[in-house]
Coordinates of C-alpha atoms in Angstrom, one line a residue:
M1 CA 110.0 46.4 136.9
P2 CA 108.7 46.6 133.3
T3 CA 105.5 44.8 132.7
A4 CA 105.9 41.9 130.2
T5 CA 104.0 41.9 127.0
P6 CA 100.8 39.8 127.4
A7 CA 100.7 36.7 125.2
T8 CA 97.2 37.4 123.9
D9 CA 95.6 38.1 120.5
P10 CA 97.2 40.7 118.1
L11 CA 94.6 43.4 119.0
Q12 CA 95.6 43.3 122.7
Q13 CA 99.2 43.3 121.8
A14 CA 98.7 46.4 119.6
D15 CA 96.8 48.1 122.4
Y16 CA 99.6 47.2 124.8
A17 CA 102.3 48.5 122.5
A18 CA 100.3 51.8 122.0
S19 CA 100.1 52.3 125.8
A20 CA 103.8 51.6 126.2
R21 CA 104.6 54.2 123.5
A22 CA 102.3 56.7 125.2
D23 CA 104.1 56.2 128.5
Y24 CA 107.5 56.7 126.9
R25 CA 106.2 59.6 124.9
L26 CA 105.3 61.4 128.2
L27 CA 108.7 60.7 129.7
R28 CA 110.4 61.9 126.6
R29 CA 108.5 65.2 126.6
L30 CA 109.3 65.8 130.3
M31 CA 113.0 65.1 129.5
V32 CA 112.9 67.4 126.6
F33 CA 111.4 70.2 128.7
S34 CA 114.0 69.6 131.4
L35 CA 116.8 69.7 128.9
L36 CA 115.6 73.0 127.4
I37 CA 115.3 74.6 130.9
G38 CA 118.9 73.4 131.4
C39 CA 120.0 75.2 128.2
A40 CA 118.1 78.4 129.3
G41 CA 120.0 78.2 132.6
C42 CA 123.3 78.3 130.7
F43 CA 122.2 81.4 128.8
A44 CA 121.0 83.2 131.9
F45 CA 124.6 83.4 133.1
N46 CA 124.6 86.6 135.1
L47 CA 128.2 87.3 135.8
V48 CA 129.1 91.0 135.1
D49 CA 131.5 91.4 132.2
P50 CA 134.3 94.0 133.0
D51 CA 133.7 95.9 129.7
L52 CA 129.9 96.1 130.0
W53 CA 130.0 99.6 131.6
G54 CA 132.0 101.0 128.7
H55 CA 129.9 99.4 126.0
V56 CA 126.7 100.9 127.4
R57 CA 128.4 104.3 128.0
Y58 CA 129.7 104.5 124.4
G59 CA 126.3 103.6 123.0
Q60 CA 124.5 106.1 125.2
E61 CA 126.9 108.8 124.1
W62 CA 126.3 108.0 120.4
I63 CA 122.6 108.2 120.9
A64 CA 122.8 111.4 122.9
D65 CA 125.3 113.1 120.6
G66 CA 123.7 111.8 117.4
R67 CA 127.2 111.0 115.9
L68 CA 129.8 108.4 116.0
H69 CA 133.0 109.3 117.9
R70 CA 136.0 108.6 115.7
T71 CA 138.7 109.4 118.2
A72 CA 139.4 108.0 121.6
T73 CA 137.1 109.2 124.5
H74 CA 137.5 109.1 128.3
T75 CA 141.2 108.7 128.2
F76 CA 144.2 111.1 128.7
T77 CA 146.8 108.9 127.1
A78 CA 145.3 108.7 123.6
E79 CA 143.5 112.0 123.1
G80 CA 142.9 112.5 119.4
Y81 CA 144.0 109.0 118.5
R82 CA 141.8 107.2 115.9
W83 CA 139.2 104.8 117.3
I84 CA 138.1 101.9 115.1
N85 CA 135.0 100.7 117.0
H86 CA 133.9 97.4 115.5
E87 CA 131.1 96.9 118.0
N88 CA 128.9 99.9 117.2
L89 CA 125.6 98.1 116.7
A90 CA 126.1 95.9 119.7
E91 CA 126.8 99.0 121.9
L92 CA 123.7 100.8 120.5
A93 CA 121.6 97.7 121.3
L94 CA 123.1 97.5 124.9
A95 CA 122.6 101.2 125.5
W96 CA 119.0 101.2 124.2
G97 CA 118.2 98.0 126.0
F98 CA 119.3 99.1 129.5
D99 CA 117.7 102.5 129.0
H100 CA 114.3 101.0 128.0
L101 CA 114.2 97.5 129.4
G102 CA 116.3 97.8 132.5
V103 CA 118.5 95.1 134.0
R104 CA 115.8 92.5 134.3
G105 CA 114.5 93.0 130.8
M106 CA 118.1 92.8 129.4
L107 CA 118.8 89.6 131.3
L108 CA 115.6 88.1 129.9
A109 CA 116.5 89.3 126.4
K110 CA 119.9 87.7 126.7
C111 CA 118.4 84.4 127.7
L112 CA 115.9 84.5 124.9
L113 CA 118.8 85.3 122.5
G114 CA 120.5 82.1 123.6
M115 CA 117.4 80.0 123.3
S116 CA 116.7 81.4 119.8
I117 CA 120.1 80.0 118.9
I118 CA 119.1 76.6 120.3
G119 CA 115.8 77.0 118.4
M120 CA 117.6 77.4 115.1
M121 CA 119.7 74.3 115.8
L122 CA 116.5 72.4 116.6
L123 CA 114.9 73.7 113.4
V124 CA 117.8 72.4 111.3
A125 CA 117.7 69.1 113.3
S126 CA 114.0 68.8 112.3
W127 CA 114.9 69.3 108.7
R128 CA 117.3 66.4 109.0
Q129 CA 114.7 64.2 110.8
I130 CA 116.6 64.2 114.1
R131 CA 114.7 62.9 117.1
L132 CA 113.9 65.8 119.4
L133 CA 115.2 64.1 122.5
T134 CA 118.5 63.2 120.8
A135 CA 119.0 66.8 119.6
C136 CA 118.2 68.3 123.0
V137 CA 120.6 66.0 124.8
F138 CA 123.4 67.0 122.5
L139 CA 122.4 70.7 122.5
L140 CA 122.6 70.8 126.3
L141 CA 126.3 69.9 125.9
V142 CA 126.6 72.7 123.3
A143 CA 124.9 75.2 125.7
V144 CA 127.2 74.2 128.6
N145 CA 130.2 75.0 126.4
M146 CA 128.8 78.4 125.5
K147 CA 127.8 79.3 129.1
A148 CA 131.2 80.9 130.0
F149 CA 130.9 83.1 126.9
F150 CA 127.4 84.4 127.6
P151 CA 127.8 87.4 129.9
M152 CA 126.2 90.6 128.7
R153 CA 128.7 91.6 126.0
P154 CA 128.9 92.3 122.2
Q155 CA 130.0 88.7 121.5
L156 CA 126.4 87.7 121.9
L157 CA 125.6 89.3 118.5
S158 CA 128.5 87.4 117.0
F159 CA 126.9 84.1 118.2
L160 CA 123.5 85.2 116.9
C161 CA 124.8 86.2 113.5
C162 CA 126.8 83.0 113.3
A163 CA 123.7 80.9 114.1
V164 CA 121.6 82.8 111.5
M165 CA 124.3 82.4 108.9
L166 CA 124.6 78.6 109.5
T167 CA 120.8 78.3 109.4
L168 CA 120.7 80.0 106.0
L169 CA 123.5 77.8 104.7
E170 CA 121.7 74.7 105.9
A171 CA 118.5 75.9 104.2
A172 CA 120.3 76.6 100.9
F173 CA 122.0 73.2 100.8
L174 CA 119.3 71.1 102.5
H175 CA 119.0 68.7 99.5
W176 CA 122.7 68.8 98.6
R177 CA 124.0 65.4 97.5
R178 CA 127.2 65.3 95.5
P179 CA 128.7 61.7 95.3
F180 CA 131.8 61.7 93.3
R181 CA 131.2 60.7 89.7
T182 CA 131.1 57.0 89.0
E183 CA 129.2 57.1 85.7
S184 CA 129.7 58.5 82.2
P185 CA 129.1 62.2 82.1
A186 CA 126.4 61.7 79.5
L187 CA 124.4 59.6 82.0
L188 CA 124.7 62.0 85.0
P189 CA 121.6 63.8 86.0
A190 CA 121.5 67.6 86.5
G191 CA 123.0 68.7 89.8
P192 CA 120.7 69.3 92.8
T193 CA 119.0 72.6 92.9
I194 CA 120.5 75.1 95.4
D195 CA 117.9 77.3 97.2
W196 CA 119.4 80.7 96.3
R197 CA 116.9 82.7 98.4
P198 CA 118.5 81.9 101.9
L199 CA 122.0 81.9 100.3
A200 CA 121.5 85.5 99.1
F201 CA 121.0 86.7 102.7
V202 CA 124.3 85.4 103.9
P203 CA 126.2 88.6 102.9
V204 CA 123.5 90.6 104.5
V205 CA 124.0 88.8 107.8
L206 CA 127.7 89.4 107.5
V207 CA 127.1 93.2 107.0
V208 CA 125.2 93.3 110.3
W209 CA 128.0 91.1 111.9
V210 CA 130.8 93.4 110.7
N211 CA 129.2 96.3 112.5
S212 CA 128.5 94.3 115.7
H213 CA 131.6 92.5 116.8
G214 CA 135.1 91.5 115.6
G215 CA 134.1 87.9 115.5
F216 CA 132.9 88.7 112.0
A217 CA 136.4 87.6 110.8
A218 CA 135.6 84.1 111.8
G219 CA 132.2 84.3 110.2
I220 CA 133.6 85.4 106.8
C221 CA 136.2 82.6 107.0
I222 CA 133.5 80.0 107.7
A223 CA 131.1 81.2 105.0
C224 CA 133.8 81.4 102.3
A225 CA 135.3 78.1 103.3
Y226 CA 131.9 76.5 103.1
L227 CA 131.1 78.0 99.7
F228 CA 134.6 77.1 98.4
G229 CA 134.1 73.5 99.5
R230 CA 130.8 73.3 97.6
F231 CA 132.5 74.9 94.6
V232 CA 135.2 72.3 94.6
E233 CA 132.7 69.5 95.0
M234 CA 130.9 70.7 91.9
L235 CA 134.2 71.0 90.0
V236 CA 135.2 67.4 90.9
D237 CA 131.8 66.0 90.2
R238 CA 130.8 67.8 87.1
R239 CA 127.2 67.6 86.0
P240 CA 125.1 69.3 83.3
G241 CA 123.9 72.8 84.3
D242 CA 126.7 73.3 86.9
L243 CA 128.2 76.4 85.3
P244 CA 125.5 78.9 86.5
R245 CA 125.7 77.4 90.0
L246 CA 129.5 77.8 90.0
I247 CA 129.1 81.4 89.0
G248 CA 126.4 81.9 91.6
L249 CA 128.5 80.4 94.4
A250 CA 131.4 82.6 93.4
A251 CA 129.2 85.7 93.5
V252 CA 127.9 84.9 97.0
A253 CA 131.5 84.4 98.2
V254 CA 132.5 87.8 96.7
G255 CA 129.5 89.3 98.4
C256 CA 130.7 87.8 101.8
L257 CA 134.1 89.3 101.3
L258 CA 132.8 92.7 100.3
A259 CA 130.6 92.8 103.4
V260 CA 133.6 93.7 105.5
L261 CA 133.7 97.1 103.7
A262 CA 130.1 98.0 104.7
N263 CA 131.2 99.9 107.9
P264 CA 131.8 103.5 108.9
Y265 CA 135.6 103.1 108.5
G266 CA 135.6 101.4 105.0
D267 CA 138.9 99.7 104.3
G268 CA 140.3 101.2 107.5
L269 CA 138.6 98.4 109.5
V270 CA 140.2 95.8 107.2
K271 CA 143.7 97.3 107.7
W272 CA 143.2 97.6 111.4
M273 CA 141.9 94.0 111.7
A274 CA 144.9 92.7 109.7
E275 CA 147.3 94.6 111.9
S276 CA 145.6 93.6 115.1
L277 CA 145.0 89.9 114.3
G278 CA 148.6 89.7 113.1
S279 CA 149.9 90.7 116.5
P280 CA 149.8 88.3 119.5
R281 CA 147.8 89.1 122.7
P282 CA 149.6 87.1 125.4
E283 CA 148.3 89.5 128.1
I284 CA 144.7 88.7 127.3
T285 CA 143.5 85.4 128.8
E286 CA 140.8 84.9 126.2
W287 CA 143.5 84.6 123.5
A288 CA 145.3 81.8 125.5
G289 CA 144.6 78.1 125.0
P290 CA 142.4 76.3 127.5
K291 CA 144.1 74.6 130.5
P292 CA 142.8 71.8 132.8
S293 CA 142.5 74.5 135.5
D294 CA 140.0 76.5 133.4
P295 CA 136.3 75.9 134.2
I296 CA 135.5 75.4 130.5
F297 CA 138.3 72.8 129.9
W298 CA 136.4 69.6 130.7
Q299 CA 133.2 70.7 128.9
L300 CA 135.3 71.3 125.8
V301 CA 136.9 67.9 126.2
A302 CA 133.4 66.3 126.4
L303 CA 132.2 68.1 123.3
G304 CA 135.3 67.1 121.4
V305 CA 134.9 63.5 122.4
A306 CA 131.3 63.5 121.5
N307 CA 132.1 65.0 118.0
A308 CA 134.9 62.4 117.5
I309 CA 132.6 59.5 118.3
A310 CA 129.7 60.9 116.3
W311 CA 131.7 61.7 113.1
G312 CA 134.0 58.6 113.5
F313 CA 131.3 55.9 113.9
T314 CA 128.4 57.4 112.0
Q315 CA 126.6 55.3 109.5
K316 CA 125.5 58.4 107.5
Q317 CA 127.5 59.8 104.7
R318 CA 130.0 62.4 106.0
D319 CA 130.0 65.9 104.6
W320 CA 133.7 66.5 104.2
V321 CA 133.3 70.2 103.8
K322 CA 131.6 70.5 107.2
L323 CA 134.0 68.1 108.8
A324 CA 137.1 70.0 107.5
I325 CA 135.7 73.4 108.8
L326 CA 134.8 71.8 112.1
V327 CA 138.3 70.4 112.6
L328 CA 139.8 73.8 111.7
V329 CA 137.6 75.6 114.2
A330 CA 138.3 72.9 116.8
W331 CA 142.0 73.6 116.3
Q332 CA 141.3 77.3 116.9
A333 CA 139.3 76.4 120.0
V334 CA 142.2 74.6 121.6
S335 CA 144.5 77.4 120.7
H336 CA 142.3 80.3 121.9
L337 CA 139.6 80.2 124.6
R338 CA 137.4 82.7 122.8
H339 CA 136.9 80.3 119.8
I340 CA 135.3 77.6 121.9
A341 CA 131.9 79.2 121.4
F342 CA 132.3 78.9 117.6
F343 CA 133.2 75.2 117.8
A344 CA 130.1 74.7 120.0
L345 CA 127.9 76.5 117.4
L346 CA 129.2 74.5 114.5
S347 CA 128.8 71.3 116.5
G348 CA 125.2 72.2 117.3
F349 CA 124.2 72.6 113.7
W350 CA 126.3 69.9 112.0
T351 CA 126.9 67.0 114.5
P352 CA 123.3 65.9 115.6
P353 CA 122.7 63.8 112.5
H354 CA 125.8 61.7 113.3
V355 CA 124.9 61.5 117.0
Q356 CA 121.5 60.1 116.0
S357 CA 123.2 57.6 113.6
V358 CA 125.5 56.3 116.3
L359 CA 122.7 56.1 118.9
S360 CA 120.4 54.4 116.5
S361 CA 123.0 51.8 115.7
L362 CA 123.6 51.1 119.4
R363 CA 119.8 51.0 120.1
K364 CA 119.2 48.6 117.3
K365 CA 121.9 46.2 118.6
A366 CA 120.6 46.5 122.2
A367 CA 117.0 45.9 121.2
E368 CA 117.5 42.8 119.0
G369 CA 115.1 40.1 120.2
L370 CA 113.5 42.3 122.8
E371 CA 109.8 43.1 123.0
I372 CA 108.2 46.4 123.7
V373 CA 107.4 46.6 127.4
R374 CA 105.7 49.2 129.5
P375 CA 107.4 50.6 132.6
A376 CA 105.9 49.4 135.9
P377 CA 103.7 52.1 137.4
A378 CA 106.1 52.7 140.3
I379 CA 109.0 53.2 138.0
K380 CA 107.0 55.4 135.7
W381 CA 105.8 57.7 138.5
A382 CA 109.2 57.8 140.1
A383 CA 110.7 58.9 136.8
I384 CA 108.0 61.5 136.4
A385 CA 108.5 62.8 139.9
T386 CA 112.3 63.0 139.5
L387 CA 112.0 64.9 136.2
C388 CA 109.4 67.3 137.6
F389 CA 111.6 68.0 140.7
T390 CA 114.7 68.5 138.5
T391 CA 112.8 70.9 136.3
Y392 CA 111.5 72.8 139.4
I393 CA 115.1 73.2 140.7
Q394 CA 116.3 74.3 137.3
T395 CA 113.4 76.8 136.9
H396 CA 114.0 78.2 140.3
S397 CA 117.7 78.7 139.5
L398 CA 116.9 80.2 136.2
A399 CA 114.4 82.7 137.7
S400 CA 117.0 83.9 140.3
R401 CA 119.5 84.6 137.5
L402 CA 117.0 86.7 135.5
V403 CA 116.3 89.3 138.3
A404 CA 119.9 90.3 139.3
L405 CA 123.1 91.4 137.6
P406 CA 125.1 91.6 140.8
V407 CA 128.3 93.6 141.2
A408 CA 130.3 92.2 144.2
G409 CA 132.4 94.5 146.3
N410 CA 135.0 91.8 146.7
Q411 CA 135.5 91.7 142.9
Y412 CA 135.0 95.3 141.8
P413 CA 136.1 98.5 143.5
I414 CA 132.6 99.6 144.6
D415 CA 133.9 101.1 147.9
A416 CA 137.0 102.7 146.3
L417 CA 134.9 104.5 143.8
Q418 CA 132.5 105.6 146.5
Y419 CA 135.4 107.0 148.4
M420 CA 136.5 109.0 145.4
Q421 CA 133.0 110.3 145.0
D422 CA 132.7 111.3 148.7
N423 CA 136.0 113.1 148.7
H424 CA 135.7 114.7 145.3
L425 CA 138.7 113.0 143.9
S426 CA 138.9 113.1 140.1
G427 CA 141.3 113.8 137.3
R428 CA 143.7 111.6 135.4
L429 CA 143.4 108.0 136.7
V430 CA 145.7 105.1 136.1
V431 CA 143.5 102.1 136.7
S432 CA 143.8 98.4 136.4
F433 CA 142.7 97.0 133.0
N434 CA 139.8 95.0 134.3
W435 CA 138.3 97.9 136.2
A436 CA 138.9 100.7 133.7
Q437 CA 135.5 100.8 132.0
Y438 CA 133.7 100.6 135.3
A439 CA 135.7 103.6 136.5
L440 CA 135.3 105.7 133.3
A441 CA 131.6 105.1 133.2
A442 CA 131.1 105.8 136.9
L443 CA 133.3 108.9 137.1
A444 CA 133.0 110.5 133.7
P445 CA 133.4 113.2 132.6
E446 CA 135.5 114.5 135.5
T447 CA 137.8 111.5 135.4
T448 CA 139.6 110.0 132.5
V449 CA 141.6 106.8 132.4
S450 CA 145.0 105.7 131.2
F451 CA 143.8 102.5 129.4
D452 CA 140.8 100.3 129.1
G453 CA 139.3 97.3 127.4
R454 CA 139.1 99.0 124.0
F455 CA 142.7 97.9 123.7
R456 CA 144.2 98.5 120.3
T457 CA 141.0 99.9 118.8
C458 CA 141.9 103.3 120.3
Y459 CA 145.3 103.1 122.0
P460 CA 148.7 103.1 120.4
Q461 CA 150.7 100.0 121.1
E462 CA 153.2 102.0 123.2
V463 CA 150.4 103.0 125.6
V464 CA 149.2 99.4 125.7
D465 CA 152.7 98.4 126.6
M466 CA 153.3 100.8 129.4
N467 CA 150.0 99.9 131.1
F468 CA 150.8 96.2 130.9
D469 CA 154.3 96.9 132.1
F470 CA 152.6 98.4 135.2
L471 CA 150.3 95.5 135.7
L472 CA 152.4 92.5 134.7
G473 CA 156.0 93.5 134.3
E474 CA 158.1 91.0 132.4
Y475 CA 155.3 88.4 132.7
D476 CA 157.9 85.6 132.5
G477 CA 158.8 86.9 129.1
N478 CA 155.4 86.2 127.7
R479 CA 154.8 89.8 126.3
H480 CA 154.3 91.3 122.9
R481 CA 155.6 94.8 122.9
S482 CA 156.3 97.5 120.3
P483 CA 160.0 98.0 119.5
N484 CA 159.4 101.7 120.2
S485 CA 158.5 101.0 123.8
G486 CA 162.0 100.4 125.1
P487 CA 162.7 98.2 128.1
V488 CA 159.9 97.1 130.4
D489 CA 159.3 99.9 132.9
G490 CA 156.5 99.5 135.3
S491 CA 156.7 103.1 136.5
A492 CA 156.4 104.7 133.0
V493 CA 152.6 104.9 133.2
L494 CA 153.0 107.0 136.4
R495 CA 154.8 109.7 134.4
Y496 CA 153.0 109.6 131.0
G497 CA 150.2 112.2 130.7
D498 CA 150.8 113.4 134.3
P499 CA 148.2 111.3 136.2
N500 CA 147.2 112.4 139.7
L501 CA 145.4 109.2 140.9
V502 CA 146.2 105.4 140.6
L503 CA 143.6 102.7 141.3
V504 CA 145.3 99.4 141.8
D505 CA 143.8 95.9 141.8
R506 CA 145.8 94.2 144.6
T507 CA 145.5 90.8 142.8
Y508 CA 148.1 92.2 140.4
P509 CA 151.2 91.9 142.7
H510 CA 153.5 93.7 140.2
A511 CA 151.3 96.8 140.2
A512 CA 151.2 96.8 144.0
E513 CA 155.0 96.5 144.2
V514 CA 155.5 99.4 141.7
M515 CA 153.3 101.7 143.8
Q516 CA 155.0 100.6 147.0
D517 CA 158.3 101.5 145.5
A518 CA 156.9 104.9 144.3
S519 CA 155.4 105.7 147.7
V520 CA 156.5 108.7 149.8
E521 CA 157.9 106.3 152.4
H522 CA 160.4 105.0 149.7
G523 CA 161.3 108.5 148.5
G524 CA 158.6 108.5 145.7
Q525 CA 155.8 110.9 144.9
W526 CA 152.7 108.9 145.7
S527 CA 150.7 108.6 148.9
L528 CA 148.1 105.9 149.8
L529 CA 144.7 107.5 150.2
Y530 CA 142.4 104.4 150.4
Q531 CA 142.9 100.7 150.7
D532 CA 140.6 97.6 151.3
S533 CA 141.1 93.9 150.6
I534 CA 141.1 94.3 146.8
A535 CA 141.9 97.9 145.9
Q536 CA 144.4 100.7 146.6
L537 CA 143.9 104.3 145.7
W538 CA 147.1 106.3 145.4
G539 CA 147.3 110.1 145.0
R540 CA 150.2 112.3 143.9
S541 CA 151.7 113.6 147.1
S542 CA 152.3 117.1 145.8
L543 CA 148.5 117.4 145.5
Y544 CA 147.1 115.5 148.5
D545 CA 149.8 115.9 151.2
T546 CA 150.2 119.7 151.1
P547 CA 148.1 121.5 153.8
N548 CA 146.2 124.7 152.9
T549 CA 145.5 123.6 149.3
A550 CA 142.2 122.8 147.7
T551 CA 143.2 119.2 147.1
Y552 CA 144.7 118.5 150.5
L553 CA 143.4 115.3 152.1
P554 CA 144.2 115.0 155.8
A555 CA 145.0 111.7 157.5
Q556 CA 141.6 111.5 159.2
R557 CA 139.9 111.4 155.8
R558 CA 142.1 108.6 154.5
D559 CA 140.7 105.1 154.8
I560 CA 143.4 102.4 155.0
S561 CA 142.4 98.8 155.9
D562 CA 142.4 95.3 154.6
E563 CA 138.6 94.9 155.2
E564 CA 136.7 92.8 152.6
S565 CA 133.6 94.4 151.3
A566 CA 130.5 92.3 151.7
R567 CA 128.4 94.6 149.5
V568 CA 126.6 93.2 146.4
V569 CA 124.7 95.8 144.4
Q570 CA 122.7 95.7 141.2
W571 CA 124.5 96.8 138.1
P572 CA 125.7 99.5 137.3
A573 CA 126.7 100.0 140.9
F574 CA 127.7 103.6 140.5
P575 CA 128.7 105.7 143.5
R576 CA 125.9 107.4 145.5
S577 CA 125.9 111.1 145.5
E578 CA 126.3 113.2 148.6
H579 CA 122.5 113.5 149.0
G580 CA 121.9 109.7 148.7
S581 CA 120.4 109.9 145.3
G582 CA 121.7 108.2 142.1
S583 CA 121.0 105.2 140.1
V584 CA 122.6 102.8 142.5
D585 CA 120.4 103.5 145.5
A586 CA 117.2 102.3 143.8
N587 CA 119.0 99.1 142.7
N588 CA 120.8 98.1 146.0
L589 CA 120.4 94.4 146.7
Q590 CA 120.3 92.6 150.0
V591 CA 122.0 89.2 149.5
T592 CA 119.9 86.5 151.1
R593 CA 121.7 83.4 149.8
R594 CA 124.7 82.5 147.6
A595 CA 124.2 79.1 146.0
A596 CA 127.1 76.7 145.4
D597 CA 126.9 77.5 141.6
G598 CA 127.4 81.2 142.2
T599 CA 123.7 82.1 141.7
I600 CA 122.7 85.0 143.9
T601 CA 119.2 85.2 145.3
A602 CA 118.5 88.8 146.2
S603 CA 115.7 91.2 146.9
P604 CA 115.5 94.9 146.2
G605 CA 116.9 97.0 149.0
A606 CA 114.7 99.2 151.1

C-alpha cells in the first residue's frame, strides 16, 4: 500500500514529496524504455514480402549494368513493353544493403528506420511539451498499427519520407497561431513568423519520395492540403505583412507539385500514375478495405477511437487544418488497407497534444484533494521487477527477429524450385502472382515469367487480365478488366507466349482446376511433373512426355505427393546447385522453436 504523507514540518513534507517523485520518476523511465522496446519489436517484423526478391534483383541489375532498364525484364509476355519503375531509389538501397550488410544488417537497418520515425514523433512531441510517457504510450499504438506494413519493402521509404516531411512542416509552423479576427484590422499585430528554412526542404523530400515509392502521391496531397489550409487561414484572418507569406506558401506548394516531374520518366510518370490510380485493383488485397477478420482491423479501430476521444474532448485549441487532413486520411484507411500506415503516421505527429490534454483533465479530476504518496516498498519493487521482466521478454523477442528473415517451405515453393534446378527445367514459366518474383530472381536468366508484382508498371492490362483469369476466374464478379480482354478465360495464359512450364499455388483453387482440366488425363496438353502440399509444377506434354528427346522426364524422376515441407531457410532461399554450393547453403536455418507470435528462433545450419 502507498505510504501516507507524514504530518510533520514543511521541510519533512518537502523531502517526502521529493522522494515520492523520485520513485515515480524511476518507474516512468522503466515504462518508457519498455514501451520503446515494444515499438522496436513492431518494426523488427521479419515476415518475407513476396516482392522482395524482385526489388533486390532489379536494383542489382541496375548497379551491375550501370543503366536503368526502361522496358520489362524477366518476362516473356511483355517483352519490349515500357516499364515505369517508381521504386528505383528503394530498389537500389535494398540491393546495396543486402550486398554489403547482409540479412542481419538489413533487418537491423529496417528496425532503426522505424525507430527513427518514432524518434521524429518524440521530437515533435517535445516541441509541444508532451510528457514522454504519454507520448510513448500513444506511439506504441501507432507502431502496432504500422507493424503489418513493415516487412522489407519499398514502402519503408514512403513512411520515412512522410515522417521527415511532417517533421519539417511542424518545425515550420511551430509557433503558428491564427485565431479568426475579432478586432479592427488596424489593431491586429503582424502575423506569426513562418520558419521558411524547414519549409523549403519539403519539395526536396518529395523529390526523393517520387523516386522511391508510389506513396509519393499521398505525400504530395498531404503537403499541398496542409499548405492550402494555412493559406486559407491567412486569407480569412488577414494581418499586416501577410502578402509575402501568402506568396511564399504558394511557391512552396508549386514546388511540391513540380517535384513529381523530377524522375527519369518526366511527365510519363504523372500520366501513368493518373491512369493507374484511376483504375480499380479489386484483385490486390492491399487495395481492399479492412475487415474484422484482418489482423490489423482491431488495432485500427483502437487507433480511431483514441483519435476520436483525443480530438473530441481536448481542452487545447484544435488545428482544423490538421483535423481535416486526418479525417480524410482516416477515410482512405478504412477504404484501402495500404493507407492505414499513413493514418498512423499522421496520428503520431498530430494527436499526442490532445491525448495529453484529455489525460491531464482526467488526472486533475482524480487527484483533487489527494496528497502525494510514495508507493510502498513491496509495490515499488514488484512494479520494477514486472517492468524489467517484460522488457527482458520483449528484448529477447526483438533479438530473435533481427537475426533471421525466414522463408518457410509451407508458404513458398522452395522444394518446387529445387526440383526445377535439379532437373534442369527452365524456359517460359506461368507462375502464381505471389511467387513470381521469387521464381524470376531464383531462376533467371534461363527462366522468364508470365506476370509478377510489378503489375501495371510493365504489363499491359490484357496480360494482367489473363493472369488473374487463371488465378481467380470470375472472382464473384469483382474484377476490373480491359474491354479488349474479351470474356474471362482461365486457360488463355497457357497459350499466350507459348509457355512450357506452369507453377501453381494450390491455395488458388481456380488455377488448380484450370490445370486439371488442361491435363493429359482430360485430353489436354499438360502433365504434372511435381507436386507437394502447396505447389504443382506442370510441363507441356509434347516436351516432357516424349521419350528419346532432350527434355523427356521419365516417371521415376517425377515427384508427386501431398507432403508438407518443414524446411525453413534464410532469405533468399535460392535452389542449391548440383554440387551443393550456392547462396542458400551458407544460410540454411535449423528451426529450434516457433513462438506463438510467429517469431522464429533459429541457428545457422552446419
